[in-house]
């Protein structure tokens, strides 16, 4: 699999055979994603961090307004080339989670109330050739509701492109690219995990 996270042009054409194996793996991944939502909504960050691979890449590009016909090449920033909302690994995510749980995180005091939904889950690649084990590329949509203090409410919706690796009878998130369709962030912060 290509090391570049997402090539939007290639993803348009991606089709894999939807046989019994596809649907069995899809069901496993869907349950994993639902479990992930529950862990994060319940603030069980230590348990969530255990579902992440040590070599995780967690990336959220920024968007630009571009002329028609330029979207594929120029609408989003690129990993390690431009600014991004997130360009993190497991270590930085663990530090962010630890900071939130100290109770002295200015943007999360009091803690936000969050509710996540994941839908439109589709497998885009099944790769048995990796030395580290079976890897699966997955695209999905998400909706996240955030309530802060008393009156602040935010909705985040977008697409995710994930890679999961089978490990120890479960799945580890290896890569996540989050596409948030906002040029300007409408919320006051991005302290949550997508």
Coordinates of N, CA and C in Angstrom, one line a residue:
X1 N 0.8 -1.2 0.0 CA 0.0 0.0 0.0 C 0.9 1.2 0.0
X2 N 0.5 2.2 -0.7 CA 1.2 3.5 -0.8 C 1.3 4.2 0.5
X3 N 2.5 4.7 0.8 CA 2.7 5.4 2.1 C 2.0 6.7 2.2
X4 N 1.7 7.4 1.1 CA 0.9 8.6 1.1 C -0.5 8.2 1.7
X5 N -1.0 9.0 2.6 CA -2.2 8.7 3.3 C -3.4 8.5 2.3
X6 N -3.8 9.6 1.7 CA -5.0 9.5 0.8 C -4.7 10.1 -0.5
X7 N -5.0 9.4 -1.5 CA -4.9 10.0 -2.9 C -6.4 10.0 -3.4
X8 N -7.0 11.1 -3.3 CA -8.5 11.2 -3.6 C -8.8 10.7 -5.0
X9 N -8.0 10.9 -5.9 CA -8.3 10.4 -7.3 C -8.3 8.9 -7.3
X10 N -7.4 8.3 -6.7 CA -7.3 6.8 -6.6 C -8.5 6.2 -5.9
X11 N -8.9 6.9 -4.8 CA -10.0 6.4 -4.0 C -11.3 6.4 -4.7
X12 N -11.5 7.3 -5.7 CA -12.8 7.3 -6.5 C -12.9 6.0 -7.2
X13 N -11.8 5.4 -7.7 CA -11.9 4.2 -8.5 C -11.7 2.9 -7.8
X14 N -11.6 3.0 -6.5 CA -11.3 1.8 -5.7 C -12.6 0.9 -5.6
X15 N -12.4 -0.3 -6.0 CA -13.5 -1.3 -5.8 C -12.8 -2.6 -5.5
X16 N -13.2 -3.3 -4.5 CA -12.7 -4.6 -4.2 C -13.9 -5.5 -4.2
X17 N -13.6 -6.8 -4.4 CA -14.7 -7.8 -4.4 C -15.4 -7.9 -3.1
X18 N -16.7 -7.7 -3.2 CA -17.5 -7.8 -2.0 C -18.1 -9.2 -1.8
X19 N -17.2 -10.0 -1.3 CA -17.5 -11.4 -1.1 C -17.7 -11.7 0.4
X20 N -17.8 -12.9 0.8 CA -18.1 -13.2 2.2 C -17.0 -12.7 3.1
X21 N -15.7 -12.8 2.6 CA -14.6 -12.3 3.5 C -14.7 -10.8 3.7
X22 N -15.1 -10.1 2.6 CA -15.3 -8.6 2.7 C -16.3 -8.3 3.8
X23 N -17.4 -8.9 3.8 CA -18.5 -8.6 4.7 C -18.2 -9.0 6.1
X24 N -17.4 -10.1 6.3 CA -17.0 -10.5 7.6 C -16.0 -9.5 8.2
X25 N -15.0 -9.1 7.4 CA -14.1 -8.1 7.9 C -14.8 -6.8 8.1
X26 N -15.7 -6.4 7.3 CA -16.4 -5.1 7.4 C -17.2 -5.1 8.7
X27 N -17.8 -6.2 9.1 CA -18.6 -6.3 10.3 C -17.6 -6.2 11.5
X28 N -16.4 -6.8 11.5 CA -15.4 -6.6 12.5 C -15.0 -5.2 12.7
X29 N -14.7 -4.5 11.6 CA -14.3 -3.1 11.6 C -15.4 -2.2 12.1
X30 N -16.6 -2.5 11.7 CA -17.7 -1.6 12.2 C -17.8 -1.7 13.7
X31 N -17.8 -3.0 14.2 CA -17.9 -3.1 15.7 C -16.7 -2.4 16.4
X32 N -15.5 -2.5 15.8 CA -14.4 -1.8 16.3 C -14.6 -0.3 16.3
X33 N -15.1 0.2 15.3 CA -15.4 1.7 15.2 C -16.5 2.1 16.2
X34 N -17.5 1.3 16.4 CA -18.5 1.6 17.4 C -17.9 1.5 18.8
X35 N -17.1 0.5 19.1 CA -16.4 0.4 20.4 C -15.5 1.7 20.6
X36 N -14.8 2.1 19.6 CA -14.0 3.3 19.7 C -14.8 4.5 20.1
X37 N -16.0 4.7 19.4 CA -16.9 5.8 19.8 C -17.3 5.7 21.3
X38 N -17.6 4.6 21.7 CA -18.0 4.4 23.1 C -16.8 4.7 24.1
X39 N -15.6 4.2 23.8 CA -14.5 4.5 24.6 C -14.2 6.1 24.7
X40 N -14.3 6.7 23.5 CA -14.0 8.2 23.5 C -15.1 9.0 24.2
X41 N -16.4 8.6 23.9 CA -17.5 9.3 24.6 C -17.5 9.1 26.1
X42 N -17.0 8.0 26.5 CA -17.0 7.7 28.0 C -15.7 8.2 28.6
X43 N -14.8 8.8 27.8 CA -13.6 9.4 28.3 C -12.6 8.3 28.8
X44 N -12.7 7.1 28.2 CA -11.8 6.0 28.6 C -10.6 6.1 27.7
X45 N -9.8 7.2 27.8 CA -8.7 7.4 26.9 C -7.6 6.4 27.0
X46 N -7.3 5.9 28.2 CA -6.3 4.9 28.3 C -6.6 3.6 27.5
X47 N -7.9 3.2 27.6 CA -8.3 2.0 26.8 C -8.3 2.3 25.3
X48 N -8.7 3.6 24.9 CA -8.6 3.9 23.5 C -7.2 3.9 23.0
X49 N -6.3 4.5 23.8 CA -4.9 4.5 23.3 C -4.3 3.1 23.1
X50 N -4.9 2.1 23.8 CA -4.4 0.7 23.5 C -4.8 0.2 22.2
X51 N -5.8 0.8 21.5 CA -6.3 0.4 20.2 C -5.5 1.0 19.1
X52 N -4.5 1.9 19.4 CA -3.7 2.5 18.4 C -2.3 1.8 18.3
X53 N -1.9 1.7 17.0 CA -0.6 1.1 16.7 C 0.5 2.1 17.2
X54 N 1.6 1.6 17.5 CA 2.7 2.4 18.0 C 3.2 3.3 16.8
X55 N 3.1 2.9 15.6 CA 3.5 3.7 14.4 C 2.4 4.5 13.8
X56 N 1.4 4.8 14.6 CA 0.2 5.6 14.1 C 0.6 6.9 13.5
X57 N -0.1 7.3 12.4 CA -0.1 8.6 11.8 C -1.6 9.1 11.9
X58 N -1.8 10.2 12.5 CA -3.1 10.8 12.8 C -3.1 12.2 12.2
X59 N -3.8 12.4 11.1 CA -3.6 13.6 10.2 C -5.0 14.2 9.9
X60 N -5.1 15.5 10.0 CA -6.3 16.3 9.6 C -5.8 17.5 8.8
X61 N -5.9 17.4 7.5 CA -5.5 18.6 6.6 C -6.4 19.8 6.8
X62 N -5.9 20.9 6.4 CA -6.7 22.1 6.3 C -7.3 22.2 4.9
X63 N -8.4 22.9 4.7 CA -9.0 23.1 3.4 C -8.8 24.6 2.9
X64 N -8.8 24.7 1.6 CA -8.7 26.0 1.0 C -9.9 26.1 0.0
X65 N -10.3 27.4 -0.2 CA -11.2 27.6 -1.3 C -10.4 27.7 -2.6
X66 N -10.7 26.9 -3.6 CA -9.9 26.9 -4.8 C -10.9 27.0 -6.0
X67 N -10.3 27.4 -7.1 CA -11.1 27.5 -8.4 C -11.6 26.1 -8.8
X68 N -12.7 26.1 -9.5 CA -13.2 24.9 -10.1 C -12.2 24.1 -10.9
X69 N -12.1 22.8 -10.7 CA -11.2 22.0 -11.4 C -9.8 21.9 -10.7
X70 N -9.6 22.6 -9.6 CA -8.4 22.5 -8.9 C -8.5 21.7 -7.5
X71 N -9.7 21.2 -7.3 CA -10.0 20.6 -6.0 C -9.1 19.4 -5.7
X72 N -8.9 18.5 -6.6 CA -8.2 17.3 -6.3 C -6.7 17.6 -5.9
X73 N -6.1 18.6 -6.5 CA -4.7 18.9 -6.2 C -4.5 19.9 -5.1
X74 N -5.4 20.9 -5.0 CA -5.1 22.0 -4.1 C -6.1 22.3 -3.0
X75 N -7.1 21.6 -2.9 CA -8.1 21.9 -1.8 C -7.7 21.7 -0.4
X76 N -6.8 20.6 -0.2 CA -6.3 20.3 1.1 C -4.8 20.3 1.2
X77 N -4.4 20.7 2.4 CA -2.9 20.6 2.7 C -2.5 19.2 2.7
X78 N -1.2 19.0 2.5 CA -0.6 17.7 2.4 C 0.2 17.3 3.6
X79 N 0.3 16.1 4.0 CA 1.0 15.6 5.1 C 2.5 15.9 5.0
X80 N 3.0 16.5 6.0 CA 4.4 16.9 6.1 C 4.9 17.9 5.1
X81 N 4.0 18.5 4.3 CA 4.3 19.6 3.4 C 3.8 20.9 3.8
X82 N 2.6 20.9 4.5 CA 1.9 22.2 4.8 C 1.4 22.1 6.2
X83 N 0.8 23.2 6.6 CA 0.1 23.2 7.9 C -1.1 22.3 7.9
X84 N -1.4 21.8 9.1 CA -2.6 20.9 9.2 C -3.2 21.1 10.6
X85 N -4.5 20.7 10.7 CA -5.1 20.7 12.1 C -4.4 19.7 13.0
X86 N -4.1 18.5 12.5 CA -3.4 17.5 13.3 C -2.4 16.9 12.4
X87 N -1.2 16.6 12.9 CA -0.2 15.7 12.3 C 0.5 15.1 13.5
X88 N 0.0 14.0 14.0 CA 0.4 13.5 15.3 C 0.6 12.0 15.2
X89 N 1.2 11.5 16.3 CA 1.4 10.1 16.4 C 0.8 9.6 17.7
X90 N 1.0 8.4 18.1 CA 0.4 7.9 19.3 C 1.0 8.6 20.6
X91 N 2.2 9.0 20.6 CA 2.8 9.7 21.7 C 2.1 11.0 22.0
X92 N 1.9 11.8 20.9 CA 1.3 13.1 21.1 C -0.2 13.0 21.5
X93 N -0.9 12.0 20.9 CA -2.3 11.7 21.3 C -2.4 11.3 22.8
X94 N -1.4 10.5 23.2 CA -1.4 10.1 24.7 C -1.2 11.3 25.6
X95 N -0.3 12.2 25.2 CA 0.0 13.4 26.0 C -1.3 14.3 26.0
X96 N -2.0 14.4 24.9 CA -3.2 15.2 24.9 C -4.2 14.7 25.8
X97 N -4.4 13.3 25.7 CA -5.4 12.6 26.6 C -5.0 12.8 28.1
X98 N -3.7 12.7 28.4 CA -3.3 12.9 29.8 C -3.6 14.3 30.2
X99 N -3.3 15.3 29.4 CA -3.5 16.7 29.8 C -5.0 16.9 30.0
X100 N -5.9 16.4 29.2 CA -7.3 16.6 29.4 C -7.8 16.0 30.8
X101 N -7.2 14.9 31.1 CA -7.6 14.2 32.4 C -7.0 14.8 33.6
X102 N -6.1 15.8 33.5 CA -5.5 16.4 34.7 C -6.5 17.3 35.4
X103 N -7.5 17.8 34.6 CA -8.5 18.7 35.2 C -8.1 20.1 35.1
X104 N -6.9 20.4 34.6 CA -6.4 21.8 34.5 C -6.1 22.1 33.0
X105 N -6.9 21.6 32.2 CA -6.8 21.9 30.7 C -7.7 23.1 30.4
X106 N -7.2 24.2 30.1 CA -8.1 25.4 30.0 C -9.2 25.3 29.0
X107 N -9.0 24.5 27.9 CA -10.1 24.4 26.9 C -11.1 23.3 27.3
X108 N -10.7 22.4 28.3 CA -11.6 21.3 28.6 C -11.9 21.3 30.1
X109 N -12.2 22.5 30.7 CA -12.6 22.6 32.1 C -13.8 23.5 32.1
X110 N -15.0 23.0 32.3 CA -15.3 21.6 32.5 C -15.2 20.8 31.3
X111 N -15.2 19.5 31.4 CA -15.0 18.6 30.3 C -16.2 18.7 29.3
X112 N -15.9 18.7 28.0 CA -17.0 18.7 27.0 C -17.8 17.4 27.1
X113 N -19.0 17.4 26.7 CA -19.8 16.3 26.5 C -19.9 16.0 25.1
X114 N -19.5 14.8 24.7 CA -19.4 14.4 23.2 C -20.2 13.2 22.9
X115 N -20.7 13.2 21.7 CA -21.4 12.0 21.2 C -21.0 11.8 19.8
X116 N -20.5 10.7 19.4 CA -20.0 10.4 18.1 C -20.9 9.3 17.4
X117 N -21.0 9.5 16.1 CA -21.6 8.5 15.2 C -20.7 8.2 14.1
X118 N -20.7 7.0 13.6 CA -19.9 6.6 12.5 C -20.8 5.8 11.5
X119 N -20.7 6.1 10.2 CA -21.6 5.5 9.2 C -20.9 5.3 7.9
X120 N -21.5 4.8 6.9 CA -21.0 4.6 5.6 C -19.7 3.9 5.6
X121 N -19.5 2.9 6.4 CA -18.2 2.2 6.5 C -18.1 1.3 5.2
X122 N -16.9 1.5 4.6 CA -16.6 0.7 3.4 C -15.1 0.3 3.4
X123 N -14.8 -0.9 3.1 CA -13.4 -1.4 3.0 C -13.0 -1.0 1.6
X124 N -11.8 -0.4 1.5 CA -11.3 0.0 0.2 C -10.0 -0.8 -0.2
X125 N -9.4 -1.5 0.7 CA -8.3 -2.4 0.4 C -8.1 -3.4 1.5
X126 N -7.8 -4.6 1.1 CA -7.5 -5.7 2.0 C -6.1 -6.2 1.6
X127 N -5.1 -6.1 2.5 CA -3.7 -6.4 2.2 C -3.2 -7.4 3.1
X128 N -2.9 -8.6 2.5 CA -2.3 -9.7 3.2 C -0.8 -9.8 3.1
X129 N -0.2 -8.8 2.4 CA 1.2 -8.9 2.1 C 2.2 -8.2 3.1
X130 N 1.6 -7.5 4.1 CA 2.4 -6.8 5.0 C 3.1 -7.8 6.0
X131 N 4.3 -7.5 6.3 CA 5.1 -8.3 7.3 C 4.4 -8.3 8.7
X132 N 3.8 -7.1 9.0 CA 3.2 -6.9 10.3 C 1.8 -7.6 10.4
X133 N 1.3 -8.1 9.3 CA 0.0 -8.8 9.4 C -1.1 -8.2 8.4
X134 N -2.3 -8.7 8.5 CA -3.3 -8.2 7.7 C -3.6 -6.7 7.9
X135 N -3.7 -5.9 6.8 CA -4.1 -4.5 7.0 C -5.3 -4.2 6.1
X136 N -6.1 -3.4 6.6 CA -7.4 -3.0 5.8 C -7.5 -1.5 5.8
X137 N -7.8 -1.0 4.6 CA -8.1 0.4 4.5 C -9.6 0.6 4.5
X138 N -10.1 1.6 5.2 CA -11.5 1.8 5.4 C -11.8 3.3 5.3
X139 N -12.9 3.6 4.6 CA -13.4 4.9 4.6 C -14.8 4.9 5.3
X140 N -15.0 6.1 5.9 CA -16.3 6.2 6.7 C -16.7 7.7 6.8
X141 N -17.9 7.9 7.3 CA -18.3 9.3 7.6 C -18.5 9.3 9.1
X142 N -18.4 10.5 9.6 CA -18.6 10.7 11.1 C -19.5 11.9 11.3
X143 N -20.1 11.9 12.5 CA -20.9 13.1 13.0 C -20.5 13.1 14.5
X144 N -20.1 14.3 15.0 CA -19.8 14.4 16.4 C -20.5 15.6 16.9
X145 N -21.1 15.5 18.0 CA -21.8 16.6 18.7 C -21.0 16.9 20.0
X146 N -20.7 18.2 20.2 CA -20.0 18.6 21.4 C -20.8 19.7 22.1
X147 N -21.0 19.5 23.4 CA -21.6 20.5 24.2 C -20.6 20.9 25.3
X148 N -20.4 22.3 25.4 CA -19.4 22.8 26.4 C -20.1 23.7 27.3
X149 N -19.7 23.7 28.6 CA -20.3 24.6 29.6 C -21.8 24.5 29.6
X150 N -22.5 25.5 29.3 CA -24.0 25.4 29.3 C -24.6 25.6 27.9
X151 N -24.0 26.6 27.1 CA -24.7 27.0 25.9 C -23.9 26.7 24.6
X152 N -22.7 26.3 24.7 CA -21.9 26.1 23.5 C -22.1 24.7 22.9
X153 N -22.5 24.7 21.6 CA -22.8 23.5 20.9 C -22.1 23.6 19.6
X154 N -21.4 22.5 19.2 CA -20.8 22.4 17.9 C -21.0 21.0 17.3
X155 N -21.2 21.0 16.0 CA -21.3 19.8 15.2 C -20.1 19.7 14.3
X156 N -19.5 18.5 14.3 CA -18.4 18.2 13.4 C -18.8 17.0 12.5
X157 N -18.7 17.2 11.2 CA -19.1 16.1 10.3 C -18.0 16.0 9.3
X158 N -17.8 14.8 8.8 CA -16.7 14.7 7.7 C -16.5 13.3 7.4
X159 N -15.4 13.1 6.7 CA -14.9 11.7 6.2 C -13.7 11.3 6.9
X160 N -13.5 10.0 7.1 CA -12.3 9.5 7.6 C -11.8 8.4 6.7
X161 N -10.4 8.4 6.6 CA -9.8 7.3 5.8 C -8.8 6.7 6.8
X162 N -9.1 5.4 7.1 CA -8.4 4.7 8.2 C -7.6 3.5 7.6
X163 N -6.6 3.1 8.3 CA -5.9 1.8 8.0 C -5.8 1.1 9.3
X164 N -6.3 -0.1 9.3 CA -6.2 -1.0 10.5 C -5.3 -2.2 10.3
X165 N -4.7 -2.6 11.3 CA -3.8 -3.8 11.3 C -4.3 -4.8 12.3
X166 N -4.4 -6.0 11.8 CA -4.9 -7.1 12.8 C -3.7 -7.4 13.7
X167 N -4.0 -7.4 15.0 CA -2.9 -7.7 16.0 C -3.5 -8.3 17.2
X168 N -3.0 -9.4 17.7 CA -3.4 -10.1 18.9 C -4.9 -10.3 19.0
X169 N -5.5 -10.7 17.9 CA -6.9 -11.0 17.8 C -7.8 -9.8 17.8
X170 N -7.3 -8.6 17.6 CA -8.1 -7.4 17.4 C -7.5 -6.5 16.4
X171 N -7.9 -5.3 16.4 CA -7.5 -4.3 15.4 C -6.8 -3.1 16.0
X172 N -5.7 -2.7 15.3 CA -5.0 -1.5 15.8 C -5.1 -0.4 14.7
X173 N -5.4 0.8 15.0 CA -5.5 1.9 14.1 C -4.0 2.3 13.7
X174 N -3.7 2.2 12.4 CA -2.3 2.5 12.0 C -2.3 3.9 11.4
X175 N -3.4 4.3 10.7 CA -3.4 5.6 10.1 C -4.9 6.1 10.1
X176 N -5.0 7.4 10.4 CA -6.3 8.1 10.3 C -6.1 9.4 9.6
X177 N -6.8 9.6 8.5 CA -6.9 11.0 7.9 C -8.3 11.4 8.0
X178 N -8.5 12.6 8.6 CA -9.8 13.2 8.9 C -10.0 14.4 7.9
X179 N -11.1 14.3 7.2 CA -11.4 15.4 6.3 C -12.6 16.2 6.9
X180 N -12.4 17.3 7.4 CA -13.4 18.2 8.0 C -13.7 19.3 7.0
X181 N -14.9 19.3 6.4 CA -15.2 20.2 5.3 C -15.5 21.6 5.8
X182 N -14.5 22.2 6.5 CA -14.6 23.6 6.9 C -13.3 24.3 6.6
X183 N -13.4 25.4 5.9 CA -12.2 26.2 5.7 C -11.8 27.0 6.9
X184 N -12.8 27.4 7.6 CA -12.5 28.2 8.9 C -13.1 27.3 10.0
X185 N -12.4 27.1 11.0 CA -12.9 26.3 12.1 C -13.9 27.1 12.9
X186 N -15.1 26.6 13.0 CA -16.2 27.3 13.6 C -16.3 27.1 15.1
X187 N -15.6 26.0 15.6 CA -15.6 25.8 17.1 C -14.4 26.6 17.7
X188 N -14.4 26.7 19.0 CA -13.4 27.4 19.7 C -12.1 26.7 19.8
X189 N -12.2 25.3 19.7 CA -10.9 24.5 19.8 C -11.2 23.2 19.2
X190 N -10.1 22.4 19.1 CA -10.1 21.0 18.6 C -9.5 20.1 19.6
X191 N -10.0 20.1 20.8 CA -9.4 19.2 21.9 C -9.9 17.8 21.8
X192 N -10.9 17.5 21.0 CA -11.4 16.2 21.0 C -10.7 15.3 20.0
X193 N -11.0 14.0 20.0 CA -10.3 13.0 19.2 C -11.4 12.6 18.1
X194 N -11.0 12.5 16.9 CA -11.9 12.2 15.8 C -11.9 10.7 15.5

